[in-house]
Short mmCIF file of C-alpha atoms in Angstrom, two decimals:
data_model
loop_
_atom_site.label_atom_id
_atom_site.label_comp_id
_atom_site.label_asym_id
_atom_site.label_seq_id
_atom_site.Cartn_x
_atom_site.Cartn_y
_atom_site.Cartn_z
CA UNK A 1 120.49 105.68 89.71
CA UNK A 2 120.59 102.79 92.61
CA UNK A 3 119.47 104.31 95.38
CA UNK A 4 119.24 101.74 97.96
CA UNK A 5 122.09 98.91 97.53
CA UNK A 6 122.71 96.16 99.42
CA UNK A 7 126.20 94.59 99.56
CA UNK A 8 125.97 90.79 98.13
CA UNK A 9 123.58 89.92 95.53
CA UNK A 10 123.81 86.08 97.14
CA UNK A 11 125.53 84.84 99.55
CA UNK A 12 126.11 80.88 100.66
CA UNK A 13 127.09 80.91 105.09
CA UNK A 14 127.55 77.95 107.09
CA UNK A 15 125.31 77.03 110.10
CA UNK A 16 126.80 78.22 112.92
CA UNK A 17 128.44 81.57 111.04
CA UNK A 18 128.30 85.10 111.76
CA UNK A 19 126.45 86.57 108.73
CA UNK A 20 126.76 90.52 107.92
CA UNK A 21 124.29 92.02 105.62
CA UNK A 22 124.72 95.26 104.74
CA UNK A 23 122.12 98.24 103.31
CA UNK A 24 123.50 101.82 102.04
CA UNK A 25 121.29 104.41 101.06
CA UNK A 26 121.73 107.58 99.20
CA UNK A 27 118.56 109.53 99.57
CA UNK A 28 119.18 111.04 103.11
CA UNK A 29 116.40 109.02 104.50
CA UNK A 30 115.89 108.58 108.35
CA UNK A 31 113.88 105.53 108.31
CA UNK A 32 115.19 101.84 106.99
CA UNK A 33 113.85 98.29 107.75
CA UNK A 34 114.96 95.32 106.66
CA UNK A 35 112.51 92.25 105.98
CA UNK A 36 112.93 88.45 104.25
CA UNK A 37 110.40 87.46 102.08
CA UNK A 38 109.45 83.88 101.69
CA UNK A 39 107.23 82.37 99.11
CA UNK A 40 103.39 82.57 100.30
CA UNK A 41 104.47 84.50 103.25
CA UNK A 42 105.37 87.24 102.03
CA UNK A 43 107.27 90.16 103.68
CA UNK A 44 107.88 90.03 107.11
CA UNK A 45 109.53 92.64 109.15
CA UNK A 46 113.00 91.80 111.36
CA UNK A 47 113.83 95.41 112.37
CA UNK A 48 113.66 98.73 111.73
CA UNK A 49 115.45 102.24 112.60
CA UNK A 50 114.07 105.66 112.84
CA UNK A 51 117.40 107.71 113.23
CA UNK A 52 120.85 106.59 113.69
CA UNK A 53 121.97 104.47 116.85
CA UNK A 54 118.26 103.84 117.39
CA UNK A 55 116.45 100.22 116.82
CA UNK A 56 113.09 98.49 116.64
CA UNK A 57 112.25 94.85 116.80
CA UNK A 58 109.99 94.09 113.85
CA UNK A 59 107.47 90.88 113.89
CA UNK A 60 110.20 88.48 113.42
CA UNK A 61 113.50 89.21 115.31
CA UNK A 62 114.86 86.44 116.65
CA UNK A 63 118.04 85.21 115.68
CA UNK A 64 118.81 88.71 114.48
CA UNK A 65 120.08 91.98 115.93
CA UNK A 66 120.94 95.16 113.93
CA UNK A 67 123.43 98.13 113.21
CA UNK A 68 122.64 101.58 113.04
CA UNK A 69 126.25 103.67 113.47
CA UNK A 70 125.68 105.85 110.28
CA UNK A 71 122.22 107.50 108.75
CA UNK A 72 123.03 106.25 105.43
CA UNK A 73 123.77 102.68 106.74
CA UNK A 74 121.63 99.94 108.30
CA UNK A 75 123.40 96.48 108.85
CA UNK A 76 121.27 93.12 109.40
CA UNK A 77 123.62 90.15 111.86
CA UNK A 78 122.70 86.84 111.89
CA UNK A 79 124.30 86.52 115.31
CA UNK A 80 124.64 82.66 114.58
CA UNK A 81 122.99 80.91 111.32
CA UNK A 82 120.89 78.45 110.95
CA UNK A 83 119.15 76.79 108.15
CA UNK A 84 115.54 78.35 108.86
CA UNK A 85 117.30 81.78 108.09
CA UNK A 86 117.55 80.93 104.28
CA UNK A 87 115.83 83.24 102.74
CA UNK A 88 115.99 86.62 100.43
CA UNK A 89 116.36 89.35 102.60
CA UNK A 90 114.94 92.82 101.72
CA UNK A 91 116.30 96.35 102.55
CA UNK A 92 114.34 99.54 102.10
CA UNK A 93 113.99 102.90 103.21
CA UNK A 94 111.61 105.84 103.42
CA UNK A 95 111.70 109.49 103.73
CA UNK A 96 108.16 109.35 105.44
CA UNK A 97 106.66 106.34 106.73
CA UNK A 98 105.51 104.82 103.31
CA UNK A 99 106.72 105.17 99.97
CA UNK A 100 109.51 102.70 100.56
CA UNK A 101 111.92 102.34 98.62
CA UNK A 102 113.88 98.82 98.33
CA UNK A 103 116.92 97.68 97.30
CA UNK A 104 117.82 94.48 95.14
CA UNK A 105 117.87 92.24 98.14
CA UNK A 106 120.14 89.46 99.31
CA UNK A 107 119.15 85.58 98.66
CA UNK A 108 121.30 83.96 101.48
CA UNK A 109 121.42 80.22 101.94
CA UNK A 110 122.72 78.90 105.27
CA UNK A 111 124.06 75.03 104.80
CA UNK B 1 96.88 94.45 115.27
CA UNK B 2 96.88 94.55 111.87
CA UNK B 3 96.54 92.24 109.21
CA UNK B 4 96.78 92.24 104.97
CA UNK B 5 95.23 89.18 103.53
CA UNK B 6 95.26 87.93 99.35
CA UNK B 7 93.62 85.25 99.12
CA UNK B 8 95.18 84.20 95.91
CA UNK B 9 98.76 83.04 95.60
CA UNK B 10 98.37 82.35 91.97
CA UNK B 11 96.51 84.05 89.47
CA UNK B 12 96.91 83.55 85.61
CA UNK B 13 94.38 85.38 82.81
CA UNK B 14 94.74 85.64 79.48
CA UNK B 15 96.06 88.95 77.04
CA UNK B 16 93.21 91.25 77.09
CA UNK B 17 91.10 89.66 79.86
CA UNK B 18 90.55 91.71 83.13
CA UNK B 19 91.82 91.22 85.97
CA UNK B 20 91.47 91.51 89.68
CA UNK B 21 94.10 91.14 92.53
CA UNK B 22 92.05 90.85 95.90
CA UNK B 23 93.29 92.49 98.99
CA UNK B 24 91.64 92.97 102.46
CA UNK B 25 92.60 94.05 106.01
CA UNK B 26 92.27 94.01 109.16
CA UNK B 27 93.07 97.89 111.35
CA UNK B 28 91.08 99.58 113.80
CA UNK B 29 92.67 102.60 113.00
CA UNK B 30 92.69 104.93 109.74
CA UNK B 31 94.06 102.90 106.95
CA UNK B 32 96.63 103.49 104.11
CA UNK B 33 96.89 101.07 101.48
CA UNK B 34 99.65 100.29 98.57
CA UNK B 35 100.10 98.24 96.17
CA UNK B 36 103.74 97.22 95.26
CA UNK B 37 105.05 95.24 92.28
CA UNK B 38 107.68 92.65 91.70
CA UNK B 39 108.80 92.12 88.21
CA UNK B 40 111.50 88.74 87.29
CA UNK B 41 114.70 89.89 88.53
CA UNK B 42 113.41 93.52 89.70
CA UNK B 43 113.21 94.89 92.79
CA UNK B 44 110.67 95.94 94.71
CA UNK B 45 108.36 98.99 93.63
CA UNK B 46 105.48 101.04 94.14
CA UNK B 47 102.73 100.77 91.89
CA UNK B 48 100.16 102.91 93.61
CA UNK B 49 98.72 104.16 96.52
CA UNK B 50 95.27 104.90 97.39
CA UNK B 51 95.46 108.80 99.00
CA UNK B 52 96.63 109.57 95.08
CA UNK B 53 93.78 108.05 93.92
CA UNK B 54 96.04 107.66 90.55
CA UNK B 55 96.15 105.29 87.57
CA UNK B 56 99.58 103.79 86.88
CA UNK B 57 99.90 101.67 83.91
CA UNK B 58 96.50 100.90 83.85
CA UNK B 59 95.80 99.57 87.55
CA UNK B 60 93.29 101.41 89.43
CA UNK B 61 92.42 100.12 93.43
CA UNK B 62 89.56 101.53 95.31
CA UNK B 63 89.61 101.66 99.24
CA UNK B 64 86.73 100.28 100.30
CA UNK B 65 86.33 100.39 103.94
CA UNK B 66 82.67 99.01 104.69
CA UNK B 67 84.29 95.84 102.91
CA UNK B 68 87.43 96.38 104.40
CA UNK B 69 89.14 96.04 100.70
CA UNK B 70 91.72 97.71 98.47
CA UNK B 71 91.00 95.36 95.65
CA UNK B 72 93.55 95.86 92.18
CA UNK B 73 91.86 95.94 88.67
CA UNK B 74 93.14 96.76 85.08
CA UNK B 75 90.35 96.15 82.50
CA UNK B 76 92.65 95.01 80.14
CA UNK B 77 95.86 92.56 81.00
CA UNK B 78 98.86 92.91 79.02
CA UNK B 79 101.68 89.95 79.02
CA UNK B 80 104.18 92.51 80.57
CA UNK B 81 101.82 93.08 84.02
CA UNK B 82 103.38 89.00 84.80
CA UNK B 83 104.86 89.63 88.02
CA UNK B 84 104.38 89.16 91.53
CA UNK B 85 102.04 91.99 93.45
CA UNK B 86 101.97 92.94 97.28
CA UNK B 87 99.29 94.72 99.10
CA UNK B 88 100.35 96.70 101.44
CA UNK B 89 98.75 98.81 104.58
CA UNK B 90 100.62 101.57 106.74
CA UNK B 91 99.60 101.21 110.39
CA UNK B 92 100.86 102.52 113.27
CA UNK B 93 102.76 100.69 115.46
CA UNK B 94 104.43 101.59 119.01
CA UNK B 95 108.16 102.12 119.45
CA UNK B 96 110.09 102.57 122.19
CA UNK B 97 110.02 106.78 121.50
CA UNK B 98 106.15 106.62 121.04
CA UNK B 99 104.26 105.42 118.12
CA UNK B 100 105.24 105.51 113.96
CA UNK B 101 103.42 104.26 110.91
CA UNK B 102 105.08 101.45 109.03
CA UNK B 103 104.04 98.81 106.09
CA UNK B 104 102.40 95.12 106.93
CA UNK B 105 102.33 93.55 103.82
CA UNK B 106 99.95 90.95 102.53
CA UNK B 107 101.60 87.19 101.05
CA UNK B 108 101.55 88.22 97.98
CA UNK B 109 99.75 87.32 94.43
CA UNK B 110 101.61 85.70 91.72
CA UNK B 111 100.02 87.20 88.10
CA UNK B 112 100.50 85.45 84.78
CA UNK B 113 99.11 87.16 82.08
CA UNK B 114 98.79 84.52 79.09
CA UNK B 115 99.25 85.18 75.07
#
């Protein structure tokens, strides 16, 4: 019962691409976020939605910018890649604002 | 702002042993802490928070707000509690419509539970 699923399991971009990630939730939440996680830094917020159409920088968005066109749907754009972008990027989303709920994530490696 | 800090990134014990994942913040505000687990290949999960006040599979935390803690502890480690563990704290933050709660997570401690 996947609740929160994010397109690619990995993906391999060039530097320089325009890099889609994409989120879909089933759960009729409002709220979704998306963060990368690095080793010993843990998660790190890049944005975050309360409702559809609306958007809020997290701690860490630059080089990034965000899609909000559906409720069930929250789309990360790496406008252009670079190599410090590698990472695993995280999905989630809440009812509330806790209990999150993640999905699988995405390990992307720019080159 | 606010601020989650584990001081360990790696953490082994043996089968049996107890053990303790340390976790403290930083909010002047009124605090609410998780703790979420990683298993290999797993995503992402809640393992407890502390307004429940609840024991899930053997990990109990206690909010501890002189010491500004939310410390982990199972008395007893089992081989299959090998994973990596996130404190969490939901503080409020302001948007552009006003203010919401959201999670700052901590960097994370790596647990190896040894036969």
């Amino acid at each position: 019962d996947v609740k929160v699923t994010q397109s690619s399991r990995y993906l391999v971009k060039r530097t320089g691409e325009k890099v889609f990630l994409e989120c879909v939730q089933d759960m009729d939440h409002e709220n979704m976020f998306w963060y990368r996680q690095d080793p010993g830094l843990g998660l790190r917020l890049i944005y975050f939605s309360y409702d559809v159409k609306m958007k809020e920088k997290g701690d860490i968005p630059e080089g990034y910018s965000v899609s909000r066109e559906k409720k069930e749907r929250f789309s990360l754009i790496l406008e252009s890649a670079s190599t410090n972008q590698t990472s695993m990027y995280l999905c989630a989303s809440s009812l509330a604002n806790y209990g999150y709920t993640f999905g699988s994530g995405t390990r992307l490696t720019v080159v | 702002a606010q601020r989650v800090t584990q001081p360990e990134k790696l953490l082994s014990v043996f089968k049996g042993a107890p053990v303790e994942l340390k976790c403290n913040y930083s909010y002047s505000g009124s605090p609410e802490l998780f703790w979420y687990v990683q298993y290999s290949r797993q995503r992402l999960q809640l393992l407890l928070r502390h307004i429940s006040r609840e024991s899930i599979k053997g990990f109990t935390a206690d909010l501890n707000k002189g010491e500004t803690s939310f410390h982990l502890k199972k008395p007893f480690a089992q081989e299959e509690d090998s994973a990596m563990y996130y404190c969490a704290l939901s503080a409020s933050r302001q948007i552009s419509s006003g203010s919401a709660r959201q999670l700052t997570f901590g960097s994370g401690t790596q647990l190896t539970v040894l036969p």
